[in-house]
PDB file of N, CA and C in Angstrom:
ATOM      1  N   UNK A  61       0.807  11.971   1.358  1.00 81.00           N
ATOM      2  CA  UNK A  61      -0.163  11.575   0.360  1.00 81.00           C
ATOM      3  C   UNK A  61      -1.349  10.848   0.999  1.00 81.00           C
ATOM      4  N   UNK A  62      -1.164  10.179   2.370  1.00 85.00           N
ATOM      5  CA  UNK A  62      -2.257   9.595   2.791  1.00 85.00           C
ATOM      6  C   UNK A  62      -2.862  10.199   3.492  1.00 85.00           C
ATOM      7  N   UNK A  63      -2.558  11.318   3.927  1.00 88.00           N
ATOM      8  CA  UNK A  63      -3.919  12.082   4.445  1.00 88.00           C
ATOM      9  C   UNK A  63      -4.365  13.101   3.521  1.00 88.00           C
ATOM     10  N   UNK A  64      -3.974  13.392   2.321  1.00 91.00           N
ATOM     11  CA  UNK A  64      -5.102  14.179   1.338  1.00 91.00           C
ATOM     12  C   UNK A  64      -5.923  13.333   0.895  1.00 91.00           C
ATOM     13  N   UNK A  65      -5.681  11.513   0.946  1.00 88.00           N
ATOM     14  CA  UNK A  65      -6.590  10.894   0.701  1.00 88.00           C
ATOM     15  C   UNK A  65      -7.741  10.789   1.622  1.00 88.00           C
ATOM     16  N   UNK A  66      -7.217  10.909   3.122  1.00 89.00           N
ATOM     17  CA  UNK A  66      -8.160  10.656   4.026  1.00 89.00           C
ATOM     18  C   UNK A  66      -9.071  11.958   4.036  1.00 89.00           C
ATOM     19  N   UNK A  67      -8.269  12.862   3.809  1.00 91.00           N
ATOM     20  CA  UNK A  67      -9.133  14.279   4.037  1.00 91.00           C
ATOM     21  C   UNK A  67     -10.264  14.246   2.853  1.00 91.00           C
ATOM     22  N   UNK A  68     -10.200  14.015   1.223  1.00 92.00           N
ATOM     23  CA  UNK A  68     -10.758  13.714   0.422  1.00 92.00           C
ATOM     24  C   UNK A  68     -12.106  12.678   0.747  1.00 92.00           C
ATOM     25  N   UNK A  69     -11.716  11.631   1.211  1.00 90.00           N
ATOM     26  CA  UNK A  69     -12.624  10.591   1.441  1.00 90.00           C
ATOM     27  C   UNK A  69     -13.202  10.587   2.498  1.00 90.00           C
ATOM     28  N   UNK A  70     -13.058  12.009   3.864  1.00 90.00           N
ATOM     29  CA  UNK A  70     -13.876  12.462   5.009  1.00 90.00           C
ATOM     30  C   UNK A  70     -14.351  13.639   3.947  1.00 90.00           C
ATOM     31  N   UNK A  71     -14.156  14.183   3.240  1.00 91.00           N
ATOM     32  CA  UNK A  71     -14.927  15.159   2.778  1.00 91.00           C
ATOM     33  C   UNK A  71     -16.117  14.011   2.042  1.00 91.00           C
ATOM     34  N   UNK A  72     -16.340  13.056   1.304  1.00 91.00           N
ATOM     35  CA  UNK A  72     -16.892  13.008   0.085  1.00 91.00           C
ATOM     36  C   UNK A  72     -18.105  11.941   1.252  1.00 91.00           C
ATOM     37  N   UNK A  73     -17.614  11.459   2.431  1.00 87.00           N
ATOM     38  CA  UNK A  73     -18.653  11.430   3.496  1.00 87.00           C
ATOM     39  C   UNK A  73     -19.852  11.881   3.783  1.00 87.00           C
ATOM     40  N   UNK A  74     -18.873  12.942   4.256  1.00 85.00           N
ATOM     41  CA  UNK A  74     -19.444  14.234   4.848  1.00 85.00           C
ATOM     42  C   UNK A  74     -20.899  14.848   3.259  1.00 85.00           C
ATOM     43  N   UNK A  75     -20.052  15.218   2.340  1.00 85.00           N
ATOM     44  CA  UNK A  75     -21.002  15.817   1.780  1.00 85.00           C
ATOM     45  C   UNK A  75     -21.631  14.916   0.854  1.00 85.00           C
ATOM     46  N   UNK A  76     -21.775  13.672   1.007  1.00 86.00           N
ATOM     47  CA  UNK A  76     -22.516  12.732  -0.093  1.00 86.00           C
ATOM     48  C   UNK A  76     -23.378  11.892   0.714  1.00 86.00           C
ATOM     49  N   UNK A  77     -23.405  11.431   2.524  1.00 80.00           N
ATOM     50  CA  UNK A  77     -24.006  10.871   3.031  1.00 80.00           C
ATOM     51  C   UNK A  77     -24.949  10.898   3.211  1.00 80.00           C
ATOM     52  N   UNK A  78     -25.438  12.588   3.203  1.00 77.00           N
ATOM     53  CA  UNK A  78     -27.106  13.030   2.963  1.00 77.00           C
ATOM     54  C   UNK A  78     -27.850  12.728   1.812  1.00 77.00           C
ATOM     55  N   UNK A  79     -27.092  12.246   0.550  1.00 81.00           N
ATOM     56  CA  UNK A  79     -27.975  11.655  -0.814  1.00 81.00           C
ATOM     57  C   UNK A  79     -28.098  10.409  -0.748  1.00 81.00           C
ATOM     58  N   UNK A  80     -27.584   9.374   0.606  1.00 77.00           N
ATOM     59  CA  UNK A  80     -28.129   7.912   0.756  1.00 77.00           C
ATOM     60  C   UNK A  80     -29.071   7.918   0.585  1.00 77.00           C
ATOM     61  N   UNK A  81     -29.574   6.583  -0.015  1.00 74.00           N
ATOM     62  CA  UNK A  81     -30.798   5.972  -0.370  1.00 74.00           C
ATOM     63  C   UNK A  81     -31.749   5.697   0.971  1.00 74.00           C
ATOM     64  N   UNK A  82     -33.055   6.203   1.955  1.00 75.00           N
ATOM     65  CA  UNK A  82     -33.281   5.615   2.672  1.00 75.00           C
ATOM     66  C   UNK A  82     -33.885   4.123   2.857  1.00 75.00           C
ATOM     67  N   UNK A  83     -34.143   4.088   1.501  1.00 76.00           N
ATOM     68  CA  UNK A  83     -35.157   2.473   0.972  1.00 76.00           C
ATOM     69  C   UNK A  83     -34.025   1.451   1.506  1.00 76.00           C
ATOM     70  N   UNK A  84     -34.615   0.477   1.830  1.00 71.00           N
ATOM     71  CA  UNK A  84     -33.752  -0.911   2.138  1.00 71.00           C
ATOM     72  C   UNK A  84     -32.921  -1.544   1.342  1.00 71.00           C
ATOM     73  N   UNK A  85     -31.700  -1.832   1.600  1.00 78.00           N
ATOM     74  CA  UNK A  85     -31.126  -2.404   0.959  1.00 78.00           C
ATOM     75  C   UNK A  85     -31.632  -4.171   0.085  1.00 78.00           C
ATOM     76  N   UNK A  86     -30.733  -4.556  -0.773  1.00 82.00           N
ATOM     77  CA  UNK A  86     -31.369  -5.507  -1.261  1.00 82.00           C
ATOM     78  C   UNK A  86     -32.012  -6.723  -0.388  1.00 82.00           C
ATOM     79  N   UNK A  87     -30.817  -7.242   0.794  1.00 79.00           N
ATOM     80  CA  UNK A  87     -31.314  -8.294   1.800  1.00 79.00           C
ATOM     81  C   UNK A  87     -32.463  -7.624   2.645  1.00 79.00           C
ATOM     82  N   UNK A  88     -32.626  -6.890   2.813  1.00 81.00           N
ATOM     83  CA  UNK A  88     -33.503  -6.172   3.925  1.00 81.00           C
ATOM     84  C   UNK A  88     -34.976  -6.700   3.322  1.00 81.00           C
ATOM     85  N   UNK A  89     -34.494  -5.772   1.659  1.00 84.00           N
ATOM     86  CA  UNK A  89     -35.625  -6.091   1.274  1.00 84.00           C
ATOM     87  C   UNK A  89     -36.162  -7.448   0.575  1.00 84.00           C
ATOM     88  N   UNK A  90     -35.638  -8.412   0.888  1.00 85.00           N
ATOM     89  CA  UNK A  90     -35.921  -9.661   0.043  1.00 85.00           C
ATOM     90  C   UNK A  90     -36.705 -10.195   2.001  1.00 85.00           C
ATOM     91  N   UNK A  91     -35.956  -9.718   2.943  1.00 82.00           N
ATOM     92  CA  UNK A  91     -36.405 -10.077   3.948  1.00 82.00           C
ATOM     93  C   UNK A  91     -38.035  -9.698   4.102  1.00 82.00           C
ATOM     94  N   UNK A  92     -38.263  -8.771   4.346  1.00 83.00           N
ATOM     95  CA  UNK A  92     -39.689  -8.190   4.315  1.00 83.00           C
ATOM     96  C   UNK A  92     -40.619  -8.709   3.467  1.00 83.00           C
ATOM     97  N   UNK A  93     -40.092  -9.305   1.897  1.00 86.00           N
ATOM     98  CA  UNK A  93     -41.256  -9.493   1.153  1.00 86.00           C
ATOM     99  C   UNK A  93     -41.572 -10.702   1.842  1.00 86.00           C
ATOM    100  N   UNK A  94     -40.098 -11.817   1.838  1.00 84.00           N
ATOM    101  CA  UNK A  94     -40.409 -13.020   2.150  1.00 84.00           C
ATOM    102  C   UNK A  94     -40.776 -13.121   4.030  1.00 84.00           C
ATOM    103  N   UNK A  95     -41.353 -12.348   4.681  1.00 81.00           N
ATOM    104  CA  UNK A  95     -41.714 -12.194   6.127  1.00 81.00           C
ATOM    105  C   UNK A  95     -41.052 -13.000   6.985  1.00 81.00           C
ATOM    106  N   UNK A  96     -39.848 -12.498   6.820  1.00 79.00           N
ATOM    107  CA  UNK A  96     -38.426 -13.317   8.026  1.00 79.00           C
ATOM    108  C   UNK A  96     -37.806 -11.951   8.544  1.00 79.00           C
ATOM    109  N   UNK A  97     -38.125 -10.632   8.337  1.00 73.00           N
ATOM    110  CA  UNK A  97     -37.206  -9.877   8.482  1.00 73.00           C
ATOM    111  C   UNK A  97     -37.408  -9.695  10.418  1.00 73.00           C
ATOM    112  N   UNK A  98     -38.539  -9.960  10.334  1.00 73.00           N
ATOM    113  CA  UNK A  98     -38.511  -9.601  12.358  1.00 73.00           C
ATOM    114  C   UNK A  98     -38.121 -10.930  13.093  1.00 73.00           C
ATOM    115  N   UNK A  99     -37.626 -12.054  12.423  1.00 72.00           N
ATOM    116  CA  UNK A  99     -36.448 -13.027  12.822  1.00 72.00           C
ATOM    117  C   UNK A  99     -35.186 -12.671  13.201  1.00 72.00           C
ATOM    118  N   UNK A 100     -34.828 -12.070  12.037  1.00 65.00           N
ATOM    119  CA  UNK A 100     -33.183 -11.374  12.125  1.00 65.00           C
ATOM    120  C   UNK A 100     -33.263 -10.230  13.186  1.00 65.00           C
ATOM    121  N   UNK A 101     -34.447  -9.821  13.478  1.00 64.00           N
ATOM    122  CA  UNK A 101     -34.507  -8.423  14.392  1.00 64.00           C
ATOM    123  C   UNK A 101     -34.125  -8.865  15.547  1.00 64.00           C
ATOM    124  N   UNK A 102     -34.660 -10.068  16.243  1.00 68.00           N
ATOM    125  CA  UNK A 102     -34.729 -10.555  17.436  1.00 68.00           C
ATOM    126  C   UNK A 102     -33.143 -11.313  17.628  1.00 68.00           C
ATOM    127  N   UNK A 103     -32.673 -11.298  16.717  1.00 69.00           N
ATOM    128  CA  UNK A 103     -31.176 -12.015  17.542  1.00 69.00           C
ATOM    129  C   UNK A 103     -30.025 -10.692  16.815  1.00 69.00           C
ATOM    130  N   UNK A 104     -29.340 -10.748  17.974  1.00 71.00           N
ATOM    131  CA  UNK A 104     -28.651  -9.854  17.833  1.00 71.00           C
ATOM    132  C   UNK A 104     -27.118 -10.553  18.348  1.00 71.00           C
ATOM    133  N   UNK A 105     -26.227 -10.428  17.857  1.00 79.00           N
ATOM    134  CA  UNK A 105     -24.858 -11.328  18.734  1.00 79.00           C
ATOM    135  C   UNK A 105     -24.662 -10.411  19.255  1.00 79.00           C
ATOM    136  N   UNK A 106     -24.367  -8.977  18.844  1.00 79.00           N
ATOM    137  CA  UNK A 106     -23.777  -7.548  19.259  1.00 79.00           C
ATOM    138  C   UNK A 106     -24.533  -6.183  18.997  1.00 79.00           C
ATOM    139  N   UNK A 107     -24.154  -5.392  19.937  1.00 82.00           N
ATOM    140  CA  UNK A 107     -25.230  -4.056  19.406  1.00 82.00           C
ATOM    141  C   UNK A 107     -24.141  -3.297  19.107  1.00 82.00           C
ATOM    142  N   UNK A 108     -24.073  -2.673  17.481  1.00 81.00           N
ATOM    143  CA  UNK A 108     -23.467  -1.788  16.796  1.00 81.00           C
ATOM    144  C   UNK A 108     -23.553  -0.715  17.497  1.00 81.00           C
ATOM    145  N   UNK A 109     -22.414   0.235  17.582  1.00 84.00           N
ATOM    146  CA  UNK A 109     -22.198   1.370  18.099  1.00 84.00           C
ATOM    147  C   UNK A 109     -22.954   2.231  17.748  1.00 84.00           C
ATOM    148  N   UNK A 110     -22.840   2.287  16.233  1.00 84.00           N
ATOM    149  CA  UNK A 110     -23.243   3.735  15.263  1.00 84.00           C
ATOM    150  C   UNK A 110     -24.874   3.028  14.457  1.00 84.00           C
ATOM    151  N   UNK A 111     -25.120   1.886  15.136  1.00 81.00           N
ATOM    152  CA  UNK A 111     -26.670   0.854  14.361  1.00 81.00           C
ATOM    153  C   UNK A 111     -27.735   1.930  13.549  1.00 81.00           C
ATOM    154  N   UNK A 112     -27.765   2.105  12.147  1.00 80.00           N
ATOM    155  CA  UNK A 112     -29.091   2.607  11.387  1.00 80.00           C
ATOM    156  C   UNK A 112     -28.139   4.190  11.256  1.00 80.00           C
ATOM    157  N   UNK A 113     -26.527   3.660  11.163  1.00 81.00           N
ATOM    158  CA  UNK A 113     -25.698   5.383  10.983  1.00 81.00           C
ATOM    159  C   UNK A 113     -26.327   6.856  11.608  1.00 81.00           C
ATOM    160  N   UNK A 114     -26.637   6.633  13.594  1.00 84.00           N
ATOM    161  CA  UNK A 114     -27.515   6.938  13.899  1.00 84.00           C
ATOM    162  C   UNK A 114     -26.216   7.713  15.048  1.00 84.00           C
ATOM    163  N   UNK A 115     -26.729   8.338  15.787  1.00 88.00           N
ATOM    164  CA  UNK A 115     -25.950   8.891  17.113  1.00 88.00           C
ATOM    165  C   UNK A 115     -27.160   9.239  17.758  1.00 88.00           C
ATOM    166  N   UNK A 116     -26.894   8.484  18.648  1.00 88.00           N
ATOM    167  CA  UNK A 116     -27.980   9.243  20.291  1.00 88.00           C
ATOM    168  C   UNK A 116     -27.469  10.419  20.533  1.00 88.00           C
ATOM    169  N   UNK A 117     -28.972  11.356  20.672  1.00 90.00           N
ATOM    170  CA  UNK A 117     -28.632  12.633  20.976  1.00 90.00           C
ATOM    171  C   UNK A 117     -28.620  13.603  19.835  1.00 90.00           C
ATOM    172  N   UNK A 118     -28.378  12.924  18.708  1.00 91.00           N
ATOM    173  CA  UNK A 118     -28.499  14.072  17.626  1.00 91.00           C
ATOM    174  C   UNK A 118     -30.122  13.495  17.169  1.00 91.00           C
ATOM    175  N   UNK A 119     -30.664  14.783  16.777  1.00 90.00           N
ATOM    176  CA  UNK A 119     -32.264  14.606  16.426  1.00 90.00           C
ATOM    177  C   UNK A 119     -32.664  14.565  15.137  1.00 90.00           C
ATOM    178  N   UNK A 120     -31.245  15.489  14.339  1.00 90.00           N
ATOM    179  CA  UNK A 120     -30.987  15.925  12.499  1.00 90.00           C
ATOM    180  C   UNK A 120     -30.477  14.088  12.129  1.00 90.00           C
ATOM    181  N   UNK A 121     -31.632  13.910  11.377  1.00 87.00           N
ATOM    182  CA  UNK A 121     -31.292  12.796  10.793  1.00 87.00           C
ATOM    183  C   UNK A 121     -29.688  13.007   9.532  1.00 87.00           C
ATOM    184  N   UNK A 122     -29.933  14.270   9.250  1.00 86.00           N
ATOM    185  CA  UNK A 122     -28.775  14.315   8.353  1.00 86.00           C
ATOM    186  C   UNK A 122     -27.631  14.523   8.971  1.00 86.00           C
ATOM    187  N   UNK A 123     -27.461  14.944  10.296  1.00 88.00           N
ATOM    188  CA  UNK A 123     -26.280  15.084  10.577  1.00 88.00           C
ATOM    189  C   UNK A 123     -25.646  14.502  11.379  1.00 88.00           C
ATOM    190  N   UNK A 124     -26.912  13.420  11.907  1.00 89.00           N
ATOM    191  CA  UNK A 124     -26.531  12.328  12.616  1.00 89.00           C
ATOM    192  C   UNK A 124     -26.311  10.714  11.730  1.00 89.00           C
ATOM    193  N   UNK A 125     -26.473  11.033  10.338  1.00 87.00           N
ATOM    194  CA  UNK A 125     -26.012  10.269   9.647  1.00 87.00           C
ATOM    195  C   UNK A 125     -24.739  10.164   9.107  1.00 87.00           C
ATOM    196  N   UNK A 126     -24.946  11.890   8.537  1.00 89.00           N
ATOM    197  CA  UNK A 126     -22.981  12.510   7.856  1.00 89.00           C
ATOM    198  C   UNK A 126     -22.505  12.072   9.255  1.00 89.00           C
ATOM    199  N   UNK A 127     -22.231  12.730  10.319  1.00 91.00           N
ATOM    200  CA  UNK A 127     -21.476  12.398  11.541  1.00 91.00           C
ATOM    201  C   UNK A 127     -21.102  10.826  11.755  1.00 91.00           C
ATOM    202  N   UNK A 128     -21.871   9.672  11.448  1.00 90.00           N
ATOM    203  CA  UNK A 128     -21.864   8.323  11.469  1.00 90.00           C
ATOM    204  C   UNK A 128     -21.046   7.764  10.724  1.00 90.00           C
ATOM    205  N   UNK A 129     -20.918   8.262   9.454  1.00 89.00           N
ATOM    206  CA  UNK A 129     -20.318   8.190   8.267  1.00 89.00           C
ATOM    207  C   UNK A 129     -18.724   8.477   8.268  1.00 89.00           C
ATOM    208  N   UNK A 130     -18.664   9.293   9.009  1.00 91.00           N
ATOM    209  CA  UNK A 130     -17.400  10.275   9.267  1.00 91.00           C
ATOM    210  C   UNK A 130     -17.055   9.397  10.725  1.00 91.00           C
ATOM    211  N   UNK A 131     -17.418   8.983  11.193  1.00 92.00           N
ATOM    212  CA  UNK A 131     -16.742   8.247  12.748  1.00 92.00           C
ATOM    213  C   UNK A 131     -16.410   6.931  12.184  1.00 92.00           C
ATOM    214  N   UNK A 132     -17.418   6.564  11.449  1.00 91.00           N
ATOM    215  CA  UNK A 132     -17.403   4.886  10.660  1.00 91.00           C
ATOM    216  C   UNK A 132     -15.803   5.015  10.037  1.00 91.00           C
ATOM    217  N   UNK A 133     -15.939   6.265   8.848  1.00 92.00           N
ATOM    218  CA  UNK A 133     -14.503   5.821   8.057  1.00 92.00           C
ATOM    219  C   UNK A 133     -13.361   6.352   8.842  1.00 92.00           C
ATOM    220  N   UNK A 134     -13.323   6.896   9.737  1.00 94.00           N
ATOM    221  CA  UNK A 134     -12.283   7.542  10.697  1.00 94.00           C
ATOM    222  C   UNK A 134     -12.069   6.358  11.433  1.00 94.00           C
ATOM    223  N   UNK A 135     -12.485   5.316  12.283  1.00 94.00           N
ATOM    224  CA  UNK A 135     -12.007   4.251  12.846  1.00 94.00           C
ATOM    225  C   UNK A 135     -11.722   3.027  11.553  1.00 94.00           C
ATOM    226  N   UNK A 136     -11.954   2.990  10.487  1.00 94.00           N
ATOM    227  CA  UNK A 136     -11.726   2.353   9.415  1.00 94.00           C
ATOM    228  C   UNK A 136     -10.519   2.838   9.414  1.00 94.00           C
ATOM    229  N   UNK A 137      -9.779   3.922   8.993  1.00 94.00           N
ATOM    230  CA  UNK A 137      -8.878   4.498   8.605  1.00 94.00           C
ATOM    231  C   UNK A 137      -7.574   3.941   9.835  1.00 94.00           C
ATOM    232  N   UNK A 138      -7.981   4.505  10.843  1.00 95.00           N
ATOM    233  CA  UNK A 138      -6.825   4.460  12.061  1.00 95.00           C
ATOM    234  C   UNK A 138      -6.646   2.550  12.147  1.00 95.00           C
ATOM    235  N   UNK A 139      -7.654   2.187  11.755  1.00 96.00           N
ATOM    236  CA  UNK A 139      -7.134   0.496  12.516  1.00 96.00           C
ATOM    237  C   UNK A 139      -6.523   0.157  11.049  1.00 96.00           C
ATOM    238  N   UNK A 140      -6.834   0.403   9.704  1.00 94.00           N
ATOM    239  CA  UNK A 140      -5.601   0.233   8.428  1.00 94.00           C
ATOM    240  C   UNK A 140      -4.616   0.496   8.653  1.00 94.00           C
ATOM    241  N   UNK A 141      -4.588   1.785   9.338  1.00 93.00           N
ATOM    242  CA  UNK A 141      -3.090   2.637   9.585  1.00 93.00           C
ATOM    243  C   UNK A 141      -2.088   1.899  10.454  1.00 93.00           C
ATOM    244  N   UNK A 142      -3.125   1.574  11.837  1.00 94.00           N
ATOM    245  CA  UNK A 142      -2.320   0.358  12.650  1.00 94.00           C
ATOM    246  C   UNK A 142      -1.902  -0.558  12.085  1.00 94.00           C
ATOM    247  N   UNK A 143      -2.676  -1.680  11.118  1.00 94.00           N
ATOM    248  CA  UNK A 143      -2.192  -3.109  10.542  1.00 94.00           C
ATOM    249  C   UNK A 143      -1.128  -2.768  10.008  1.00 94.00           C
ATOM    250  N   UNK A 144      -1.171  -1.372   8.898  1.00 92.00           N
ATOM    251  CA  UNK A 144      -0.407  -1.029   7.851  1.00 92.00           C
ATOM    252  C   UNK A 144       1.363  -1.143   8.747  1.00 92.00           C
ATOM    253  N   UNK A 145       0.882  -0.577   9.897  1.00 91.00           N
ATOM    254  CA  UNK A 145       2.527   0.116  10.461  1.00 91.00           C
ATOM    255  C   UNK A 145       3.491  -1.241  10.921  1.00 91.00           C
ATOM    256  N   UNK A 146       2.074  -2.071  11.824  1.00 91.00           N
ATOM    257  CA  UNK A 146       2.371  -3.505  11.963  1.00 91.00           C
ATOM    258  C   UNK A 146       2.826  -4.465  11.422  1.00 91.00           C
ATOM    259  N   UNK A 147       2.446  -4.477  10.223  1.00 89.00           N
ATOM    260  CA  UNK A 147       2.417  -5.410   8.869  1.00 89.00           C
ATOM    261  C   UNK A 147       4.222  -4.829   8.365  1.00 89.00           C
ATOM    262  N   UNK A 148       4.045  -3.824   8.383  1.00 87.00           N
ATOM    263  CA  UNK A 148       5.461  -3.071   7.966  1.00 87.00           C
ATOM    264  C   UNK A 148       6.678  -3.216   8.886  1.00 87.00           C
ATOM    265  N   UNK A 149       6.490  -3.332  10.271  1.00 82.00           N
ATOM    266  CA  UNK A 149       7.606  -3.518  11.108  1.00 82.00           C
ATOM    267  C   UNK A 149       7.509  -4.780  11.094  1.00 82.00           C
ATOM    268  N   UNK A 150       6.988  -5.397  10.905  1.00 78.00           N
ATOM    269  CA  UNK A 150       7.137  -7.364  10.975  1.00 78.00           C
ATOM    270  C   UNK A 150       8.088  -7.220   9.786  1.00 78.00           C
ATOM    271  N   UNK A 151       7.638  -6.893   8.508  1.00 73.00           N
ATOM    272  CA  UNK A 151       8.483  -7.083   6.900  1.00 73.00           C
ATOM    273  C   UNK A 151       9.595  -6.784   7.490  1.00 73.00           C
ATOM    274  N   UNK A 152      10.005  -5.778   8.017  1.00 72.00           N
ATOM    275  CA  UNK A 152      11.500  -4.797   8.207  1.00 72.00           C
ATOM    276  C   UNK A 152      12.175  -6.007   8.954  1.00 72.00           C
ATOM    277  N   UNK A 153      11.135  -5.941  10.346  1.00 70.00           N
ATOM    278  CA  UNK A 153      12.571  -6.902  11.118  1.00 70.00           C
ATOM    279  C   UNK A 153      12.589  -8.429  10.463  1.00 70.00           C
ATOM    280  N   UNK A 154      12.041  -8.972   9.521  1.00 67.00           N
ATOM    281  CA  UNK A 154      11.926 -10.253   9.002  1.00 67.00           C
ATOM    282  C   UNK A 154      13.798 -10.246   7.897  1.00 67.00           C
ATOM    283  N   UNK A 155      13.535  -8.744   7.215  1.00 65.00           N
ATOM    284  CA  UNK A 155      14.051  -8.723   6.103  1.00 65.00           C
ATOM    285  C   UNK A 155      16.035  -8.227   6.544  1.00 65.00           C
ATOM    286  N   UNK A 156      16.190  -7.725   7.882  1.00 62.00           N
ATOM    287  CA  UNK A 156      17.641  -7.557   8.796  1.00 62.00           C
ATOM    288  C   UNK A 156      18.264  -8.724   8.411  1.00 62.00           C
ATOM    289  N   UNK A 157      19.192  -8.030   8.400  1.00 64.00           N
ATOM    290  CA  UNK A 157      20.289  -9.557   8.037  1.00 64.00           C
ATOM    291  C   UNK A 157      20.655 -10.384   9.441  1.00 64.00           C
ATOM    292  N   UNK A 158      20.564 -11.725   9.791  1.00 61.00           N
ATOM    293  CA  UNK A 158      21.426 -12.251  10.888  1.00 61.00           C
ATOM    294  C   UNK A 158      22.630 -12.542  10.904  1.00 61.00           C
ATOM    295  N   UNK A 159      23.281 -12.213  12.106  1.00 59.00           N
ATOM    296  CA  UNK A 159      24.526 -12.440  12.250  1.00 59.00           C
ATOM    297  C   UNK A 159      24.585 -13.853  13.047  1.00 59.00           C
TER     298      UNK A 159
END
């Protein structure tokens, strides 16, 4: 059952990521009116892998976005899956009876 969900929710990625909004989101845009947004530009703690749902090397903004989208929820997915299995073998061996 959990991978017709995953397959479902890499499909709805895939074919809905190209109707994103390109306009700024709400902070972005409260940034720009109020002229702080090239503050936040200049500090960076970390540089995002996939930054502006972008891939170097692809030139198709759309398919270097769907593709972003689809790597984004695919490592989303696998590190749930990890906690999930983790979280689950801790319960199990918690719940063994001691002798």
């Amino acid at each position: 059952m959990i991978w017709i969900g995953l397959g479902v929710s890499l499909l709805l990625v895939l074919f809905l990521s190209p109707l994103a909004s390109s306009s700024p989101d709400g902070l972005e845009k409260v940034a720009q009116t109020e002229g702080f947004k090239e503050k936040g530009e200049t500090w960076q703690p970390w540089k995002a892998p996939l930054a502006g749902y972008t891939i170097p090397g692809i030139k198709k903004e759309v398919v270097s976005t769907a593709l972003s989208g689809l790597l984004g929820s695919l490592a989303i997915f696998l590190v749930a899956l990890g906690l999930g299995k983790m979280l689950r073998k801790s319960v199990t061996s918690n719940l063994s009876p001691r002798l």
